[in-house]
PDB file of C-alpha atoms in Angstrom:
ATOM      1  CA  UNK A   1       7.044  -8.997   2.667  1.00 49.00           C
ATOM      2  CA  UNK A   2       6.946  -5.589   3.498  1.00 66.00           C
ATOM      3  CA  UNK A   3       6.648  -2.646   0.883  1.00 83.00           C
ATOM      4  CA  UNK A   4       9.941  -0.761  -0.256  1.00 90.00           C
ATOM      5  CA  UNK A   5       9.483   2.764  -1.022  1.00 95.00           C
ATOM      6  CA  UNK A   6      11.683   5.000  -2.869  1.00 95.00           C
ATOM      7  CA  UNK A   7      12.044   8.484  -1.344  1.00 96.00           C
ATOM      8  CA  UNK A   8      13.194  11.171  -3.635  1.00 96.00           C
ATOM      9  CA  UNK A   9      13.774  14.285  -1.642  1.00 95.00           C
ATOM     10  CA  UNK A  10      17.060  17.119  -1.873  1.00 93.00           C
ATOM     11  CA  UNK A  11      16.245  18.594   1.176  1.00 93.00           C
ATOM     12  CA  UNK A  12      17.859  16.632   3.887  1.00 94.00           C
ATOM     13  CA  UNK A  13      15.828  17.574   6.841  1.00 94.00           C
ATOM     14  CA  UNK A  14      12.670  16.492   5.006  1.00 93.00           C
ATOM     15  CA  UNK A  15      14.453  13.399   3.405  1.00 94.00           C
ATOM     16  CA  UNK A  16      15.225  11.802   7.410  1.00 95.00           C
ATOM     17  CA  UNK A  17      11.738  13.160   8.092  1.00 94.00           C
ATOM     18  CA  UNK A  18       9.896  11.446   6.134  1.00 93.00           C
ATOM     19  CA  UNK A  19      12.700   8.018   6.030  1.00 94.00           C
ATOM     20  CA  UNK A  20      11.826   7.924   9.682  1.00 94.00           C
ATOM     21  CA  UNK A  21       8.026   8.287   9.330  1.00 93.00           C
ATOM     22  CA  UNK A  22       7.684   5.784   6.616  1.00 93.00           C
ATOM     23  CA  UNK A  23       9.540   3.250   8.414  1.00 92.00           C
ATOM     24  CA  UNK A  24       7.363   2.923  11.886  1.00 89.00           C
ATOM     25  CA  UNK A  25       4.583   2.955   9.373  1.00 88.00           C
ATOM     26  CA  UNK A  26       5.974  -0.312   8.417  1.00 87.00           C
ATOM     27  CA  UNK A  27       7.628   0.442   4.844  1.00 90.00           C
ATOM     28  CA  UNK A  28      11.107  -0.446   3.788  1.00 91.00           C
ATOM     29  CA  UNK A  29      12.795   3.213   2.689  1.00 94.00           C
ATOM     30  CA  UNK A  30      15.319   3.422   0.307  1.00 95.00           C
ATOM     31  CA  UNK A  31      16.348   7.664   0.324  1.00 96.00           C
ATOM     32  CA  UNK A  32      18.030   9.855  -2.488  1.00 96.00           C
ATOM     33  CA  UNK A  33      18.715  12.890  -3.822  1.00 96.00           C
ATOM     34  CA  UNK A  34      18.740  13.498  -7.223  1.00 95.00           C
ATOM     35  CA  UNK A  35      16.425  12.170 -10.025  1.00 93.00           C
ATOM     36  CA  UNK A  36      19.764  10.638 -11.613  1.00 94.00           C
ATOM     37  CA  UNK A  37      19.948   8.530  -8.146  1.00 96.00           C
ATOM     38  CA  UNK A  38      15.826   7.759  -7.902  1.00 94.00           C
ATOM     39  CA  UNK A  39      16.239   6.156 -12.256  1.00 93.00           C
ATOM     40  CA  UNK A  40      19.623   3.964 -10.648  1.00 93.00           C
ATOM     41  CA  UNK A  41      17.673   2.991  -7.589  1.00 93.00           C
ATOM     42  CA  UNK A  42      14.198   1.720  -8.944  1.00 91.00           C
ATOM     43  CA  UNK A  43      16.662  -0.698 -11.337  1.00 87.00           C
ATOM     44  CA  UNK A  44      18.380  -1.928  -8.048  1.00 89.00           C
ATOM     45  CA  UNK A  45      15.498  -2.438  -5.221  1.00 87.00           C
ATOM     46  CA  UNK A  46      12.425  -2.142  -7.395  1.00 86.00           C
ATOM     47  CA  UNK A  47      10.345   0.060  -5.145  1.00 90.00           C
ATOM     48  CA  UNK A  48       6.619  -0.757  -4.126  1.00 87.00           C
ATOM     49  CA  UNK A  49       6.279   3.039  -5.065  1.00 91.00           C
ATOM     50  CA  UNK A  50       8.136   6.293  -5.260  1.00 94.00           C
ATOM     51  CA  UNK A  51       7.410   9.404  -3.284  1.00 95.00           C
ATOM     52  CA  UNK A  52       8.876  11.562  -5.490  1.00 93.00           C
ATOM     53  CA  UNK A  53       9.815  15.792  -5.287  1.00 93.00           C
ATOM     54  CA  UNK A  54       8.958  17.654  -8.235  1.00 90.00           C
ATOM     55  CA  UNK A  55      12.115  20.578  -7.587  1.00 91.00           C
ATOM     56  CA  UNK A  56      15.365  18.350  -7.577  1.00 93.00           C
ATOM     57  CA  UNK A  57      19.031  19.588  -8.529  1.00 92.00           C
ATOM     58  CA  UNK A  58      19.692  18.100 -11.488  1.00 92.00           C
ATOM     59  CA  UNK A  59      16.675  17.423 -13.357  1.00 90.00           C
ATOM     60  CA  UNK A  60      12.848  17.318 -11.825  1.00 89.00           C
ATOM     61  CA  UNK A  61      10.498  15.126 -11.044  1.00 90.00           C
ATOM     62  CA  UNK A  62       8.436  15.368 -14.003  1.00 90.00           C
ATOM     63  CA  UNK A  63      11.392  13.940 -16.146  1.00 91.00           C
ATOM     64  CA  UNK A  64      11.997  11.421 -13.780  1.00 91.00           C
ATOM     65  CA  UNK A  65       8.090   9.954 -14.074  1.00 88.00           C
ATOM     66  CA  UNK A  66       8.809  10.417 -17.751  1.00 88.00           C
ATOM     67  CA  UNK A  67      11.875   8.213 -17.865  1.00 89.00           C
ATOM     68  CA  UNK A  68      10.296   5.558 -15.894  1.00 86.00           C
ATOM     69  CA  UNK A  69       7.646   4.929 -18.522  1.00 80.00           C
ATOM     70  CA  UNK A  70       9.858   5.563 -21.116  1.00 82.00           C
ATOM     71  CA  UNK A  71      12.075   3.256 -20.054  1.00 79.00           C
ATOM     72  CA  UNK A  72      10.109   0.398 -17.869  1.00 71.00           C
ATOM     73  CA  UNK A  73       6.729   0.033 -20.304  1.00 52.00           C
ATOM     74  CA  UNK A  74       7.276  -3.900 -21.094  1.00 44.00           C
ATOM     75  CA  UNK A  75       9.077  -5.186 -17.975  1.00 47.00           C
ATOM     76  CA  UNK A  76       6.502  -7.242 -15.952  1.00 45.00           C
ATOM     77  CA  UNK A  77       5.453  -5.013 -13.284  1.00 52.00           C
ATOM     78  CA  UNK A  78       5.964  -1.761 -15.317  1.00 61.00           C
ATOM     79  CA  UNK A  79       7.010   1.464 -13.398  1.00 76.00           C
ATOM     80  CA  UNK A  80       6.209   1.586 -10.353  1.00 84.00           C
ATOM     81  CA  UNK A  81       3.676   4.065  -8.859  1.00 86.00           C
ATOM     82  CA  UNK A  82       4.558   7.846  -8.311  1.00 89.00           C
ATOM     83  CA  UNK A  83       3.180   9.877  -5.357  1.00 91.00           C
ATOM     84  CA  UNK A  84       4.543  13.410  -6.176  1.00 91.00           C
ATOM     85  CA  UNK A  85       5.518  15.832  -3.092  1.00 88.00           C
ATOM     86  CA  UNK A  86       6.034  19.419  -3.705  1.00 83.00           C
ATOM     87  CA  UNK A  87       5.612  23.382  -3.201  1.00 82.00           C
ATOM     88  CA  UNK A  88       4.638  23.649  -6.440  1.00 75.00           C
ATOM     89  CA  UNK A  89       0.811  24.143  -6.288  1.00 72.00           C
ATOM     90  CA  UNK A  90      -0.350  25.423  -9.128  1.00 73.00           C
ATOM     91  CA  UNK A  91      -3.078  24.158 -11.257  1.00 74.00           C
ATOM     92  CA  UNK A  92      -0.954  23.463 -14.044  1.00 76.00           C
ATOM     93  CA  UNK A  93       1.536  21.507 -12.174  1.00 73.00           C
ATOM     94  CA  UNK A  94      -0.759  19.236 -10.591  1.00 76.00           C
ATOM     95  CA  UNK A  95      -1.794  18.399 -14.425  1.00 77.00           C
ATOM     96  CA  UNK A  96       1.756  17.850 -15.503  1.00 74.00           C
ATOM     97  CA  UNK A  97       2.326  15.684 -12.649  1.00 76.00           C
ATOM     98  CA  UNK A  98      -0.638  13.297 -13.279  1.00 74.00           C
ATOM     99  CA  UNK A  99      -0.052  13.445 -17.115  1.00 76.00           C
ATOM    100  CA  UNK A 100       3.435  11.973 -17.279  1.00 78.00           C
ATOM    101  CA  UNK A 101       2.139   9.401 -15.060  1.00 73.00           C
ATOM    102  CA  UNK A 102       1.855  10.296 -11.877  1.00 82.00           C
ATOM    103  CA  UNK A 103      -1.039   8.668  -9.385  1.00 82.00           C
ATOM    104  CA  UNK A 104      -1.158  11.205  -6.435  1.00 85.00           C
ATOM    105  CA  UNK A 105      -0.316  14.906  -6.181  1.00 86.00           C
ATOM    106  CA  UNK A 106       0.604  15.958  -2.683  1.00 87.00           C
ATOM    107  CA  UNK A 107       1.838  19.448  -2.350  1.00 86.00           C
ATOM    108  CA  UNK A 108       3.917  20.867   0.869  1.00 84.00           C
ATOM    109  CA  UNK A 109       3.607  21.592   3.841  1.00 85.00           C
ATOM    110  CA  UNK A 110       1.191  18.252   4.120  1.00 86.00           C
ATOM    111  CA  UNK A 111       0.021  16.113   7.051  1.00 87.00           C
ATOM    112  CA  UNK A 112       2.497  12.871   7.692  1.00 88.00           C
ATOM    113  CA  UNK A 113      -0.761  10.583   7.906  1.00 86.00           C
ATOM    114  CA  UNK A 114      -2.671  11.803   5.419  1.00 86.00           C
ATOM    115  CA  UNK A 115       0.456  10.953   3.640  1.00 89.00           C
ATOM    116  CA  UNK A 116       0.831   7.359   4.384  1.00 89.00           C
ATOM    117  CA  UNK A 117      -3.135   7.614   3.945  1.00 85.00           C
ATOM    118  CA  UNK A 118      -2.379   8.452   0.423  1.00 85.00           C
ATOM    119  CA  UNK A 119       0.546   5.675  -0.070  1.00 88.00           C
ATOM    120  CA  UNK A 120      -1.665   3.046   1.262  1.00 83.00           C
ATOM    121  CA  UNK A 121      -4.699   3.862  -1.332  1.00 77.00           C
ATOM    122  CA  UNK A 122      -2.158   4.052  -4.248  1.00 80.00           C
ATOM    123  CA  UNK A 123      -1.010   0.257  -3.533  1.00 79.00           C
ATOM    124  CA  UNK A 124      -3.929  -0.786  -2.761  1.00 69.00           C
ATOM    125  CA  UNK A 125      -5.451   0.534  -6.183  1.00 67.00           C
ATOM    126  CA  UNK A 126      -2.561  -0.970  -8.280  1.00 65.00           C
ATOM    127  CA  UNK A 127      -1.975  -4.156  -6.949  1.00 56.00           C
ATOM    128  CA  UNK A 128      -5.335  -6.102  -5.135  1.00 53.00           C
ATOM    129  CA  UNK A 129      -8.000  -5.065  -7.265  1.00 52.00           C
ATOM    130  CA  UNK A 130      -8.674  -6.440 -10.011  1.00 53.00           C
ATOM    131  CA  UNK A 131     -10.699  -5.922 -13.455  1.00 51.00           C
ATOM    132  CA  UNK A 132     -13.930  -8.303 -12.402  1.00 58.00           C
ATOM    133  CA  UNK A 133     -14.229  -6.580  -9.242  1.00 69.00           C
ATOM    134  CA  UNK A 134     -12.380  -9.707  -7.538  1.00 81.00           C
ATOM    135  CA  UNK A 135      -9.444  -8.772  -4.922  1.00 87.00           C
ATOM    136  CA  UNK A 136      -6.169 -10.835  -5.025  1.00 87.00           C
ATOM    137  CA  UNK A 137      -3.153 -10.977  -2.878  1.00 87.00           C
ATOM    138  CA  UNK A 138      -0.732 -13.448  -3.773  1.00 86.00           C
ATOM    139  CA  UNK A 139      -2.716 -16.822  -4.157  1.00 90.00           C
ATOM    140  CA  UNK A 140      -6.005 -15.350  -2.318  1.00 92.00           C
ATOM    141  CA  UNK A 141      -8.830 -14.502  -4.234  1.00 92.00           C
ATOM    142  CA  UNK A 142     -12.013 -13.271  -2.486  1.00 91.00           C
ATOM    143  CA  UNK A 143     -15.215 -12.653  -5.054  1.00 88.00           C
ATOM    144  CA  UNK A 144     -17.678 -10.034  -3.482  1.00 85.00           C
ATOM    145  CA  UNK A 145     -20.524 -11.089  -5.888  1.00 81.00           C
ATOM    146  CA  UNK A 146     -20.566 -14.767  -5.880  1.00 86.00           C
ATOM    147  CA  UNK A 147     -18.754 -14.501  -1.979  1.00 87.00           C
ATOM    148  CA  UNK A 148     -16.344 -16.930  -3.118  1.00 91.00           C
ATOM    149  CA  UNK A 149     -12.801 -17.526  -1.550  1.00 93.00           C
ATOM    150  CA  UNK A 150     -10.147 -19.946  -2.448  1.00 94.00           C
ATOM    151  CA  UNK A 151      -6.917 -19.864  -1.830  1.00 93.00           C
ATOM    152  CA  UNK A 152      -4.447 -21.468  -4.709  1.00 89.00           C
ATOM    153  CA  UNK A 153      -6.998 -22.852  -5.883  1.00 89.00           C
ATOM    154  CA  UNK A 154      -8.914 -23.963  -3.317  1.00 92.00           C
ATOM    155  CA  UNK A 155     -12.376 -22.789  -2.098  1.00 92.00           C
ATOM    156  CA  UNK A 156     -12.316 -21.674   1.308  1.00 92.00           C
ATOM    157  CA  UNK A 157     -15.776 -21.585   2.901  1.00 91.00           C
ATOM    158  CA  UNK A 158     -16.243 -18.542   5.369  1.00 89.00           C
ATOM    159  CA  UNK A 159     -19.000 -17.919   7.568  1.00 84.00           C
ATOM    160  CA  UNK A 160     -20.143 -13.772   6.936  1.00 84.00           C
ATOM    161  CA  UNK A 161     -18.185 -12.456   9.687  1.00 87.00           C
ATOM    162  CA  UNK A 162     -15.388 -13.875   8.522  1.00 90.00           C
ATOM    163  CA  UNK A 163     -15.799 -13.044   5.044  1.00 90.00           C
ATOM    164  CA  UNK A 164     -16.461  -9.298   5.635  1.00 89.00           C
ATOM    165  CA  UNK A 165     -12.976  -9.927   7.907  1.00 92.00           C
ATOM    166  CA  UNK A 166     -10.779 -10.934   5.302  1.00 94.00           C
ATOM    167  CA  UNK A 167     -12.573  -8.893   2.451  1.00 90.00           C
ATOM    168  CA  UNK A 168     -11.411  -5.601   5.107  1.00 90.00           C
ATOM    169  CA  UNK A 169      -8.026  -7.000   4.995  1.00 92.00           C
ATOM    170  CA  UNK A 170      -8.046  -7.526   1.593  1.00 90.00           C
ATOM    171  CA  UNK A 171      -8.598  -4.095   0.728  1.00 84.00           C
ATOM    172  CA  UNK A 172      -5.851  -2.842   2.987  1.00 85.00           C
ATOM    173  CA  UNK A 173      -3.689  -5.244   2.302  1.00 85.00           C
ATOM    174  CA  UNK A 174      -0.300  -4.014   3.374  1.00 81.00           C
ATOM    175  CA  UNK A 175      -1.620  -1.938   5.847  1.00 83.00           C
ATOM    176  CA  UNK A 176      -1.761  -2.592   9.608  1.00 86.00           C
ATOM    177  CA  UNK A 177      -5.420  -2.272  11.328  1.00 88.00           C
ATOM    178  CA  UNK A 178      -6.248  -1.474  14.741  1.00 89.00           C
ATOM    179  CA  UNK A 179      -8.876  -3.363  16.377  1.00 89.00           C
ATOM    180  CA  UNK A 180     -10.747  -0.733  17.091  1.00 87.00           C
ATOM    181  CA  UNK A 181     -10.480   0.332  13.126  1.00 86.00           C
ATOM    182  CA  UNK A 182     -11.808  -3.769  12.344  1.00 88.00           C
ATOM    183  CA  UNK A 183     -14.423  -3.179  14.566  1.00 86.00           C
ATOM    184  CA  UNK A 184     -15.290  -0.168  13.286  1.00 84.00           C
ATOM    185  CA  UNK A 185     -14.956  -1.747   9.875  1.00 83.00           C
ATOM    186  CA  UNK A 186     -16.566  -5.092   9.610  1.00 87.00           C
ATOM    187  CA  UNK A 187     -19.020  -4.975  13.076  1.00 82.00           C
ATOM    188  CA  UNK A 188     -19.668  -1.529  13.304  1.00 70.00           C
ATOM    189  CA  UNK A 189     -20.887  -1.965  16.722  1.00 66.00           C
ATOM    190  CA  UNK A 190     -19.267  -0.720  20.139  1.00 64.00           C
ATOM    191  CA  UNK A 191     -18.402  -3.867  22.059  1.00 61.00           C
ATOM    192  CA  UNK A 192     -18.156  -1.634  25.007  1.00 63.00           C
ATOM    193  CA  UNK A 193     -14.642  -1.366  24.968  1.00 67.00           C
ATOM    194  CA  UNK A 194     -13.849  -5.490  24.421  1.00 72.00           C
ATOM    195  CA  UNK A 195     -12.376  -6.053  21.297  1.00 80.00           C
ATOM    196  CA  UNK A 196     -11.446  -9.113  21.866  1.00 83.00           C
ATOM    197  CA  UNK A 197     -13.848 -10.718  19.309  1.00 87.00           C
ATOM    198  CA  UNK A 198     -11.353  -9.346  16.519  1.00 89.00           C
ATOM    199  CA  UNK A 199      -8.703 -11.270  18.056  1.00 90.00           C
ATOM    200  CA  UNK A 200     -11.252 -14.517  18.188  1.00 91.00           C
ATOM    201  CA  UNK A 201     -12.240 -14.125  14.239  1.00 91.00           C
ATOM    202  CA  UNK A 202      -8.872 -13.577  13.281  1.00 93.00           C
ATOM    203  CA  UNK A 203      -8.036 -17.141  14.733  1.00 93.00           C
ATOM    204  CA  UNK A 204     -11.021 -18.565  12.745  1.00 92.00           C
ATOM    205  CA  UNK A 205      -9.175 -17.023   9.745  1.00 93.00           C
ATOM    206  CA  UNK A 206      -5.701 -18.081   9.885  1.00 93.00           C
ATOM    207  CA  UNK A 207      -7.229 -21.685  10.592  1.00 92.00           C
ATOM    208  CA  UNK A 208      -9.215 -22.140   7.529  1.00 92.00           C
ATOM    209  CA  UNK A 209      -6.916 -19.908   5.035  1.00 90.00           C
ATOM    210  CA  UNK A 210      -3.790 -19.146   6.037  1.00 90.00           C
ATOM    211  CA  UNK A 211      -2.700 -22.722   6.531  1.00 86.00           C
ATOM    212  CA  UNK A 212       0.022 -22.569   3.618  1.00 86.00           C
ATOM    213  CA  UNK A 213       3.050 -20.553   2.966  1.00 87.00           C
ATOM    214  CA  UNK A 214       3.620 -17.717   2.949  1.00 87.00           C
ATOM    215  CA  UNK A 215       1.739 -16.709   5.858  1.00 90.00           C
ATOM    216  CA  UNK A 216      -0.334 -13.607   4.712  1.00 92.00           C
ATOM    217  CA  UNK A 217      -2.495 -12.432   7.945  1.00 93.00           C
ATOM    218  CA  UNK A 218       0.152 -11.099  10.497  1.00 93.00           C
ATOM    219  CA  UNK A 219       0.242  -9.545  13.845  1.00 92.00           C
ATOM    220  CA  UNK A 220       1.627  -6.206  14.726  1.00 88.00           C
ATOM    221  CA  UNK A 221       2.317  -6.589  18.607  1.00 87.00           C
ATOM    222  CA  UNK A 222       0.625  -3.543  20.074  1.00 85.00           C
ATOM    223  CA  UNK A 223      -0.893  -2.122  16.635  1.00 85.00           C
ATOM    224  CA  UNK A 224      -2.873  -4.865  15.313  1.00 91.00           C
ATOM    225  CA  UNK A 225      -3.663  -6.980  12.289  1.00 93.00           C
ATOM    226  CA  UNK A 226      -2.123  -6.826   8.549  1.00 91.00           C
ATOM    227  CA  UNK A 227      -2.660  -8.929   5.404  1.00 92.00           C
ATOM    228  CA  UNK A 228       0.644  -8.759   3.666  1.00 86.00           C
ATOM    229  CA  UNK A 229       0.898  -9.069   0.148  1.00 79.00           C
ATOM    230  CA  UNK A 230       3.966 -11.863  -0.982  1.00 76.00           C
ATOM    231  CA  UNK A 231       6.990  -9.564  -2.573  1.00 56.00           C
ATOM    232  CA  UNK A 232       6.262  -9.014  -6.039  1.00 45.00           C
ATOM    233  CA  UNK A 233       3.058 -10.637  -6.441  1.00 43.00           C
TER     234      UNK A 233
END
């Protein structure tokens, strides 16, 4: 399912801007205005992760981050991660913002993909990897040191190519590859321009492991290849 971000941004021109951008990077967007509107909306759609603006109009960004964990400690998923977007670049702001919780400090004017860069490293750090070193999405589990994969339960045996195939997945889960990024990635050899061997080992994947709902390895017509994480794994 895809991710739903929270976008908490008073100017408006910056609020569509980034809306717009967020969404053909594949991300449900859910915008607001005030940090009284970002507490009311992570209760209602219970973002994948809020991009949130330090200088708001009725209270900041800080309190917001502080709210959250005040107030969303011992529900299961706790408070979602906060990716903090602001002018303010001082050296003593950047601390505030990671202190009261915060996992990324992004000050303006910024670069859009570095951005979604950013987003895309903070979900994949809270949500595939785990404390063993194993990575998990949904009912996959792939073990780097023992090369293990099962899927609920079952072991799924890979051949190396396809291993190192879904391990790259794995670790961008919820991100959508290009083939020439998974060649890049798991060959790191120049096929002279023919990529269609991603396509090939992608079809050896969904065969052995993806034979059960939910579907996790998708295709993005004209992009390329994302393992989705299940909504609210």
């Amino acid at each position: 399912m895809t991710e739903h971000l929270l976008v908490v941004e008073d100017d408006a021109t910056l609020r569509e801007l980034l809306s717009a951008s967020l969404r053909l990077a594949g991300f449900a967007v859910t915008p607001v205005t005030t940090g009284a509107e970002a507490l009311a909306a992570v209760q209602q759609v219970r973002p994948g992760l809020i991009v949130l603006d330090v200088m708001l109009p009725d209270f900041d960004g800080f309190e917001v981050a502080r709210r959250l964990r005040r107030d969303l400690p011992a529900s299961p998923a706790g408070p979602p991660p906060v990716l903090f977007l602001t002018a303010r670049d001082a050296a003593e702001d950047r601390i505030s913002g990671l202190t009261v919780g915060g996992d990324d400090y992004v000050t303006k004017p910024f670069n859009l993909e570095e951005l979604i860069l950013r987003i895309h490293a903070i979900l994949r750090r809270v949500s595939g990897q785990q404390p063993d070193g194993r990575l998990v999405v949904g009912d996959l589990s792939l073990d780097p040191v023992s090369r293990q994969v099962t899927r609920a339960g079952h072991t799924v045996q890979l051949s190396p190519t396809e291993f190192s195939l879904l391990r790259v997945l794995m670790e961008h889960a919820g991100q959508v590859l290009s083939k020439g990024q998974l060649l890049d990635l798991v060959w790191q050899y120049d096929f002279g321009g023919d990529d269609s061997i991603v396509a090939s080992y992608v079809s050896y994947l969904r065969r052995k492991m993806d034979t059960r709902e939910p579907k996790l390895i998708h295709t993005v017509r004209g992009t390329g290849y994302m393992l989705r994480r299940p909504h609210r794994e």
